[in-house]
Coordinates of C-alpha atoms in Angstrom, one line a residue:
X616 CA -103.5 51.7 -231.8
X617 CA -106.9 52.6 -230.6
X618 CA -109.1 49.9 -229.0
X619 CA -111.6 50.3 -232.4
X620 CA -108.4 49.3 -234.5
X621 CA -107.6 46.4 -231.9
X622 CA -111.0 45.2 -232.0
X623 CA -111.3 44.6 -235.5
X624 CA -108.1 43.2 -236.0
X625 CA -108.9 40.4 -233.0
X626 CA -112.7 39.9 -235.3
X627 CA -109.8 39.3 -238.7
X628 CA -108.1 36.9 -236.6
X629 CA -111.0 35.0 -235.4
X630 CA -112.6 35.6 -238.7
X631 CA -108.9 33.9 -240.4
X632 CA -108.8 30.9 -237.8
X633 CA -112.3 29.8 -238.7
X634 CA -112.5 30.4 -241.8
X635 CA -115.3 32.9 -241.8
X636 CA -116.4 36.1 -243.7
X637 CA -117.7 37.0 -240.5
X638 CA -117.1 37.5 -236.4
X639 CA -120.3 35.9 -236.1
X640 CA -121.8 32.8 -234.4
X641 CA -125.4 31.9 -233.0
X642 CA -126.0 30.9 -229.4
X643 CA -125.9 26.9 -228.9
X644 CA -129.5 26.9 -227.5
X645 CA -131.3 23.8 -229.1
X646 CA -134.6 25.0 -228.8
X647 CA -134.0 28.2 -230.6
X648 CA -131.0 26.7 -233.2
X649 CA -132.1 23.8 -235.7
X650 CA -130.4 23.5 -238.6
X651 CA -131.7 26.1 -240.4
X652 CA -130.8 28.7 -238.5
X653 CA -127.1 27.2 -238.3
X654 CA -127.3 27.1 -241.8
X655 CA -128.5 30.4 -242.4
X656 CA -125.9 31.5 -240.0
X657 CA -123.3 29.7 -241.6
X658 CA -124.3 30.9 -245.3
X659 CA -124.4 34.7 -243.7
X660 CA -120.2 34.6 -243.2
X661 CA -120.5 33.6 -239.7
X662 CA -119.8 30.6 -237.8
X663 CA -123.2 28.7 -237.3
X664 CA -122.9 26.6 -234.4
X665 CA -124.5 23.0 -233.8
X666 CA -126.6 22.8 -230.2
X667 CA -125.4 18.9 -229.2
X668 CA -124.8 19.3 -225.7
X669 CA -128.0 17.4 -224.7
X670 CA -128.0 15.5 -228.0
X671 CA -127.6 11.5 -228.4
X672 CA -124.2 10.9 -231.2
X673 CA -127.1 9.6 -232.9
X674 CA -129.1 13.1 -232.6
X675 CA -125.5 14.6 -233.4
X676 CA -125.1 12.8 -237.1
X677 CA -128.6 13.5 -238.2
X678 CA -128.3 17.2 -236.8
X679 CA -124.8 17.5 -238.9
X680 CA -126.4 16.4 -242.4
X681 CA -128.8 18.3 -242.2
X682 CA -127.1 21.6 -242.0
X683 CA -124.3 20.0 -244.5
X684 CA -127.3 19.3 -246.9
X685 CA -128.3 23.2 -246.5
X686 CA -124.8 24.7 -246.8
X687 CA -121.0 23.9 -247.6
X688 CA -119.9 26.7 -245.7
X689 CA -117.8 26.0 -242.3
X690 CA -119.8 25.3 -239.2
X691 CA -119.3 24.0 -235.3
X692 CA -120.5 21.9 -233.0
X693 CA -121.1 23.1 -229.0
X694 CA -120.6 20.2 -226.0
X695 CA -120.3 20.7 -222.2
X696 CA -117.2 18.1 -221.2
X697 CA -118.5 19.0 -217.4
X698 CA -122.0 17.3 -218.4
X699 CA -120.2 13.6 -216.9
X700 CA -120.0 15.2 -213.8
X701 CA -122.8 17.8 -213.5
X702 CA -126.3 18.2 -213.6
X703 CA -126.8 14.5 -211.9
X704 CA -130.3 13.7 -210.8
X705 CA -130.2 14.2 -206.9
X706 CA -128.6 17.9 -207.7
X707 CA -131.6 19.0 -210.1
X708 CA -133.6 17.7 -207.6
X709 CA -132.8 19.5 -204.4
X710 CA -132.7 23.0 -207.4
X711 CA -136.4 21.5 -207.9
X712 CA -136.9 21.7 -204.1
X713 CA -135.6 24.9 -203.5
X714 CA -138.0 26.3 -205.7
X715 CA -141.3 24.8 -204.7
X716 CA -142.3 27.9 -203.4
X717 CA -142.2 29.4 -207.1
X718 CA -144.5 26.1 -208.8
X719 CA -147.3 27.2 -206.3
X720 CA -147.2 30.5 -207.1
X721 CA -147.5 30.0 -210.8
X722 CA -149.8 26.8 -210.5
X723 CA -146.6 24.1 -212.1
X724 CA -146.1 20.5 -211.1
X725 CA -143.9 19.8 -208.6
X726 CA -140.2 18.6 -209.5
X727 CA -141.3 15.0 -208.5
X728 CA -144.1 15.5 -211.2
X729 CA -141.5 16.9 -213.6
X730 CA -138.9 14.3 -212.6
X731 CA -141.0 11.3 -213.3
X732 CA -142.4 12.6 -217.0
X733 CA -138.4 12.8 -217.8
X734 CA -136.4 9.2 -218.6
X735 CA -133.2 9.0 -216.9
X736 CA -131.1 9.0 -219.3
X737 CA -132.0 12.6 -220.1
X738 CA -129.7 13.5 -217.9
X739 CA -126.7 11.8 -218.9
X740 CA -125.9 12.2 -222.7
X741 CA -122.7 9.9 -223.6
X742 CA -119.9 12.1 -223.4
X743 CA -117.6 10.1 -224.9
X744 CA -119.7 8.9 -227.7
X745 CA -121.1 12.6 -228.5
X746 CA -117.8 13.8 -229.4
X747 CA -116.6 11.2 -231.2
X748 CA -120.2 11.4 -233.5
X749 CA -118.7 15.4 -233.7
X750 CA -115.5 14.6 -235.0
X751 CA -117.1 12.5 -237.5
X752 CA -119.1 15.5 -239.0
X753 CA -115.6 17.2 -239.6
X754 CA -116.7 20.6 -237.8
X755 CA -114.4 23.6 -238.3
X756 CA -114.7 23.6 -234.9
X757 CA -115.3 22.5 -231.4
X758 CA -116.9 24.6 -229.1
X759 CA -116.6 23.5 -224.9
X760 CA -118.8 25.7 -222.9
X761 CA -119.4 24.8 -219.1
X762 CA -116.0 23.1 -218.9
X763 CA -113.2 22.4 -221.1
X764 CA -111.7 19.7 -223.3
X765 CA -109.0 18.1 -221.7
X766 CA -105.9 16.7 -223.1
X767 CA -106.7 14.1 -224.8
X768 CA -110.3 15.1 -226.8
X769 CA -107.7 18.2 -227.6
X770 CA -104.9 16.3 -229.2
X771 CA -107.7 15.0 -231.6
X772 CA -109.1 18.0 -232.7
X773 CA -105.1 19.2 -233.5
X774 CA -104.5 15.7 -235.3
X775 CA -107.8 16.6 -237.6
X776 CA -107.4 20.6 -237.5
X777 CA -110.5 21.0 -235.9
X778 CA -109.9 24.2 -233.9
X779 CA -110.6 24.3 -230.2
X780 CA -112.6 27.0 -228.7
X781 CA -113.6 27.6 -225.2
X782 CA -116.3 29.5 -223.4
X783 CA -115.3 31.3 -220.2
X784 CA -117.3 33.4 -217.6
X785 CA -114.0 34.6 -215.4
X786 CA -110.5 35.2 -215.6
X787 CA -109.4 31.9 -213.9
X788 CA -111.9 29.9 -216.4
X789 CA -109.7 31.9 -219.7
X790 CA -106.4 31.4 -218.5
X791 CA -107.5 27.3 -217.7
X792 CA -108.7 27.2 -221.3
X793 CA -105.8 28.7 -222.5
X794 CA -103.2 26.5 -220.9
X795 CA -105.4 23.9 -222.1
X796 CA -104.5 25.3 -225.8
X797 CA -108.0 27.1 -227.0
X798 CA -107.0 28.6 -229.7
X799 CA -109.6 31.1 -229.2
X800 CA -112.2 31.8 -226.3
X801 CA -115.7 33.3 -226.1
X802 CA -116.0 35.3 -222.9
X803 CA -119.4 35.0 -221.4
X804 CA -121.1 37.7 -218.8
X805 CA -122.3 35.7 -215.7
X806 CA -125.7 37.1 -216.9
X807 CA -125.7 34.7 -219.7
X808 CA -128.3 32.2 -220.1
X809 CA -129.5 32.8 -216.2
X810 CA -127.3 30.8 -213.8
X811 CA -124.2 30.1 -215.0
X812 CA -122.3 27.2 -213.6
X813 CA -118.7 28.7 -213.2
X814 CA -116.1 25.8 -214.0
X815 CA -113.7 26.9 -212.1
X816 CA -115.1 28.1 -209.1
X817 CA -118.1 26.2 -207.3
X818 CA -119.8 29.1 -205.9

C-alpha cells in the first residue's frame, strides 16, 4: 500500500466517524470563525468547527443556533480543558512584561494599560459550565485542543455519541489522548497559531 492509498483511506475513516463528505474542518479561531463560515464549512462536506474556548455557555448556545439555523449538516464544538489551570492573570502578566521592550518599539500600551481595559473574568471562562452548554447543542463532536478531556467529560460524550477528538503537538501529547480514548487526533506543527503551549511538556 503506498502512503497516497493510506492517506486517503485514514481521510474515509475520519470522513465515516464524523459523518462528513469531507476530510475538512476550519481552524477554531473566534475572530476569524462565526457562524457563517462554520456553516459554510459544514454545508461544503466538511466538519465546521464552533470557536468556544473563550466563550461564556451563554455565548456557546447562541453561537450553536445560529449555525443550526444556517445548516443541518454535522458540526463541532472546540474547548481547551487546560484553560482552569492556564493562562491565569499573574502568568499573562509577567508574558506582558517580558515584552515591553516590543510596545515601545511599535508605540502600544503597556500590559498594565491592556490589563486594566480587560474584566477579570476574561480570563477564566467556566469550564465546567461551557461544556455542559456544548453537550446541549448535540455537536457531532468535541474537539479538546491545549489539553485533553479527562475521564469523566469523556464518558459523556460516549453515553451521547458525541465523538472525542484531540489536538496534539508531540508524540507524548498523541499517545496521552489516545489512552484517554480520542477516537481521532489532529496533529498540530509547533508552528501553529505562534506559541503553542505543549500539554505535556512545560517547556
Amino acid at each position: 500500500m503506498s502512503y497516497f492509498d493510506e492517506a486517503c483511506g485514514r481521510a474515509r475513516g475520519l470522513c465515516a466517524l464524523l459523518g462528513t463528505a469531507r476530510p475538512m474542518l476550519n481552524a477554531p479561531m473566534r475572530e476569524a470563525a462565526g457562524p457563517e463560515l462554520v456553516a459554510a464549512v459544514s454545508e461544503a462536506g466538511g466538519l465546521g468547527v464552533i470557536p468556544a474556548a473563550d466563550m461564556t455557555p451563554e455565548e456557546i448556545t447562541a453561537f450553536g443556533e445560529a449555525v443550526r439555523k444556517l445548516t443541518e449538516k454535522p458540526f463541532a464544538v472546540n474547548l481547551r480543558p487546560e484553560q482552569t489551570v492556564a493562562h491565569k492573570p499573574e502568568d499573562l502578566a509577567a508574558v506582558g512584561e517580558a515584552l515591553e521592550f516590543v510596545y515601545d518599539d511599535l508605540g502600544l500600551p503597556h500590559w498594565e494599560a491592556l490589563a486594566a481595559a480587560r474584566p477579570a473574568d476574561a480570563f477564566y471562562p467556566d469550564y465546567f459550565a461551557q461544556f455542559d452548554a456544548a453537550l446541549a447543542l448535540r455537536p457531532a463532536a468535541m474537539i479538546s485542543s491545549f489539553g485533553g478531556f479527562r475521564e469523566p467529560e469523556a464518558e459523556r460524550l460516549e453515553a451521547l455519541g458525541i465523538r472525542h477528538v484531540g489536538t496534539a503537538t508531540t508524540l507524548k501529547e498523541a499517545k496521552v489522548l489516545r489512552a484517554a480514548g480520542a477516537e481521532a487526533i489532529i496533529v498540530q506543527g509547533a508552528e501553529a497559531a505562534g506559541p503553542r503551549a505543549s500539554f505535556e511538556d512545560a517547556d
